[in-house]
Short mmCIF file of C-alpha atoms in Angstrom, two decimals:
data_model
loop_
_atom_site.label_atom_id
_atom_site.label_comp_id
_atom_site.label_asym_id
_atom_site.label_seq_id
_atom_site.Cartn_x
_atom_site.Cartn_y
_atom_site.Cartn_z
CA MET N 491 117.42 30.49 98.27
CA GLN N 492 114.59 28.04 98.85
CA ILE N 493 114.47 26.28 102.20
CA GLY N 494 112.14 23.27 102.41
CA VAL N 495 109.64 24.74 99.96
CA GLU N 496 106.50 22.83 99.04
CA THR N 497 105.67 23.44 95.37
CA SER N 498 101.92 23.74 96.01
CA LYS N 499 102.57 26.59 98.44
CA ALA N 500 105.15 28.32 96.26
CA VAL N 501 102.53 28.91 93.55
CA ASP N 502 99.93 30.21 96.01
CA GLN N 503 98.59 33.54 94.74
CA ARG N 504 98.07 35.06 98.18
CA ARG N 505 100.31 37.66 99.77
CA VAL N 506 101.58 38.67 103.19
CA PHE N 507 102.42 42.16 104.45
CA VAL N 508 105.04 42.30 107.21
CA ILE N 509 104.73 45.61 109.09
CA ASP N 510 107.24 46.21 111.86
CA GLU N 511 109.38 49.12 113.04
CA ASP N 512 112.30 46.75 113.56
CA ASP N 513 114.03 46.26 110.20
CA ILE N 514 115.69 43.04 111.38
CA THR N 515 112.36 41.44 112.29
CA ARG N 516 110.87 42.54 108.96
CA THR N 517 113.80 41.14 107.00
CA VAL N 518 113.84 37.85 108.90
CA LEU N 519 110.10 37.30 108.39
CA GLN N 520 110.33 38.16 104.71
CA PHE N 521 113.26 35.76 104.29
CA MET N 522 111.37 32.97 106.07
CA LEU N 523 108.22 33.39 104.00
CA GLN N 524 109.22 34.66 100.55
CA ASP N 525 109.91 31.23 99.04
CA GLU N 526 106.40 29.97 99.76
CA ILE N 527 104.24 33.08 99.54
CA GLU N 528 104.48 36.58 98.08
CA THR N 529 105.81 38.68 100.97
CA HIS N 530 106.20 42.46 101.26
CA GLU N 531 107.85 44.26 104.17
CA MET N 532 106.98 47.77 105.35
CA ALA N 533 108.17 49.99 108.19
CA THR N 534 104.85 51.77 108.84
CA VAL N 535 101.15 51.07 108.77
CA GLU N 536 100.68 54.07 106.46
CA GLU N 537 103.10 52.55 103.94
CA ALA N 538 101.09 49.32 104.02
CA PHE N 539 97.83 51.18 103.44
CA GLU N 540 99.38 52.98 100.45
CA LYS N 541 100.78 49.78 98.97
CA GLY N 542 97.64 47.74 99.66
CA VAL N 543 95.36 49.47 97.18
CA GLY N 544 93.81 47.66 94.24
CA TRP N 545 95.36 44.33 93.34
CA LEU N 546 98.06 44.39 96.04
CA LYS N 547 95.69 43.78 98.98
CA PRO N 548 97.22 41.37 101.52
CA ASP N 549 95.63 38.12 102.64
CA LEU N 550 97.63 38.18 105.86
CA VAL N 551 99.16 41.04 107.86
CA LEU N 552 101.98 40.33 110.31
CA ILE N 553 102.16 43.44 112.47
CA GLY N 554 104.69 44.30 115.14
CA VAL N 555 103.30 44.71 118.64
CA SER N 556 104.84 48.20 118.89
CA PHE N 557 102.16 49.51 116.51
CA VAL N 558 99.41 47.88 118.55
CA LYS N 559 100.82 49.48 121.70
CA GLN N 560 100.98 52.95 120.09
CA VAL N 561 97.43 52.84 118.84
CA THR N 562 96.16 51.42 122.13
CA ASP N 563 97.80 54.32 123.97
CA GLU N 564 96.03 56.76 121.66
CA GLY N 565 92.68 54.99 122.09
CA GLY N 566 92.43 53.80 118.48
CA ASP N 567 91.63 50.32 117.24
CA LEU N 568 94.36 49.25 114.83
CA VAL N 569 93.02 45.75 114.30
CA ALA N 570 89.60 47.04 113.23
CA HIS N 571 91.24 49.65 111.00
CA ILE N 572 93.39 47.04 109.25
CA LYS N 573 90.37 44.76 108.78
CA MET N 574 88.40 47.66 107.32
CA ARG N 575 91.19 48.66 104.89
CA PHE N 576 92.08 45.08 103.91
CA ASP N 577 88.72 43.34 103.88
CA GLY N 578 89.13 39.64 104.54
CA ALA N 579 92.77 39.86 105.60
CA ARG N 580 93.92 37.80 108.56
CA ILE N 581 96.12 39.44 111.23
CA LEU N 582 98.94 38.04 113.36
CA ILE N 583 100.65 40.11 116.06
CA VAL N 584 104.45 39.66 116.18
CA CYS N 585 105.65 39.99 119.78
CA ASP N 586 107.89 38.85 122.60
CA LYS N 587 106.49 36.78 125.46
CA ALA N 588 106.54 39.92 127.63
CA ASP N 589 104.06 41.62 125.27
CA GLU N 590 101.62 38.72 125.29
CA PRO N 591 98.92 40.71 127.17
CA VAL N 592 98.91 43.30 124.37
CA ALA N 593 98.64 40.52 121.78
CA VAL N 594 95.76 38.92 123.70
CA ALA N 595 93.92 42.25 123.72
CA ALA N 596 94.47 42.52 119.96
CA ILE N 597 93.13 38.98 119.50
CA ARG N 598 90.04 39.93 121.50
CA ALA N 599 89.68 42.90 119.14
CA GLY N 600 89.72 40.61 116.10
CA ALA N 601 93.32 39.60 115.33
CA ASN N 602 93.71 35.95 114.38
CA GLY N 603 96.65 35.10 116.62
CA ALA N 604 100.20 35.92 117.60
CA LEU N 605 103.67 34.96 116.44
CA LEU N 606 105.88 34.79 119.51
CA LYS N 607 109.61 35.47 119.37
CA PRO N 608 112.09 33.91 119.02
CA LEU N 609 111.02 33.37 115.42
CA THR N 610 111.94 30.05 113.83
CA LEU N 611 111.41 29.02 110.22
CA GLU N 612 109.24 26.06 111.15
CA ASN N 613 107.04 27.99 113.61
CA VAL N 614 106.55 31.00 111.33
CA ARG N 615 105.65 28.94 108.28
CA SER N 616 103.39 26.65 110.30
CA LYS N 617 101.48 29.55 111.86
CA VAL N 618 101.09 31.33 108.50
CA ASP N 619 99.90 28.11 106.86
CA THR N 620 97.39 27.49 109.64
CA VAL N 621 95.98 31.04 109.60
CA LEU N 622 95.68 30.97 105.80
CA GLY N 623 94.27 27.42 105.76
CA ARG N 624 97.18 26.14 103.71
CA GLY N 625 97.73 22.51 104.57
CA GLY N 626 97.50 22.94 108.34
CA ALA N 627 96.37 20.06 110.51
CA LYS N 628 95.55 16.73 108.90
CA PRO N 629 91.85 15.91 108.67
CA ILE N 630 90.35 13.78 111.42
CA VAL N 631 89.07 10.44 110.18
CA LYS N 632 86.54 8.68 112.39
CA LEU N 633 86.65 4.91 112.40
CA GLY N 634 83.49 3.30 111.14
CA MET N 635 82.89 6.06 108.61
CA LEU N 636 85.32 4.66 106.07
CA GLY N 637 82.77 2.08 104.89
#
């Protein structure tokens, strides 16, 4: 089922990995994105690292805040580890408003932003497009420069 799909985005060769412990969140995000971009859902970071070898490297990783919390508690740096494994990939933290401080810490560590719940089709697609540079904001045209 295609919901408001732009053809130019539907043929985009980039891919998104959705990594979240919550199977409902994973499924919802995959459903929202799959018509416009190749989307793969995984329940663990390890599964993503296994799948992301060779040609299947993601351009964007949407990762549930629960993983960021776990790694933070153990003193690891998940954001840096993802960036190292998936060179050039962008990262968005999927979280509730209550977990915003954890997301902010992840952004300071190198994540590219956060996707706050409740998730809506328009907000998810807009954020993904912006982070991937796919038809985000319209260019600014200064008067007097148009000749």
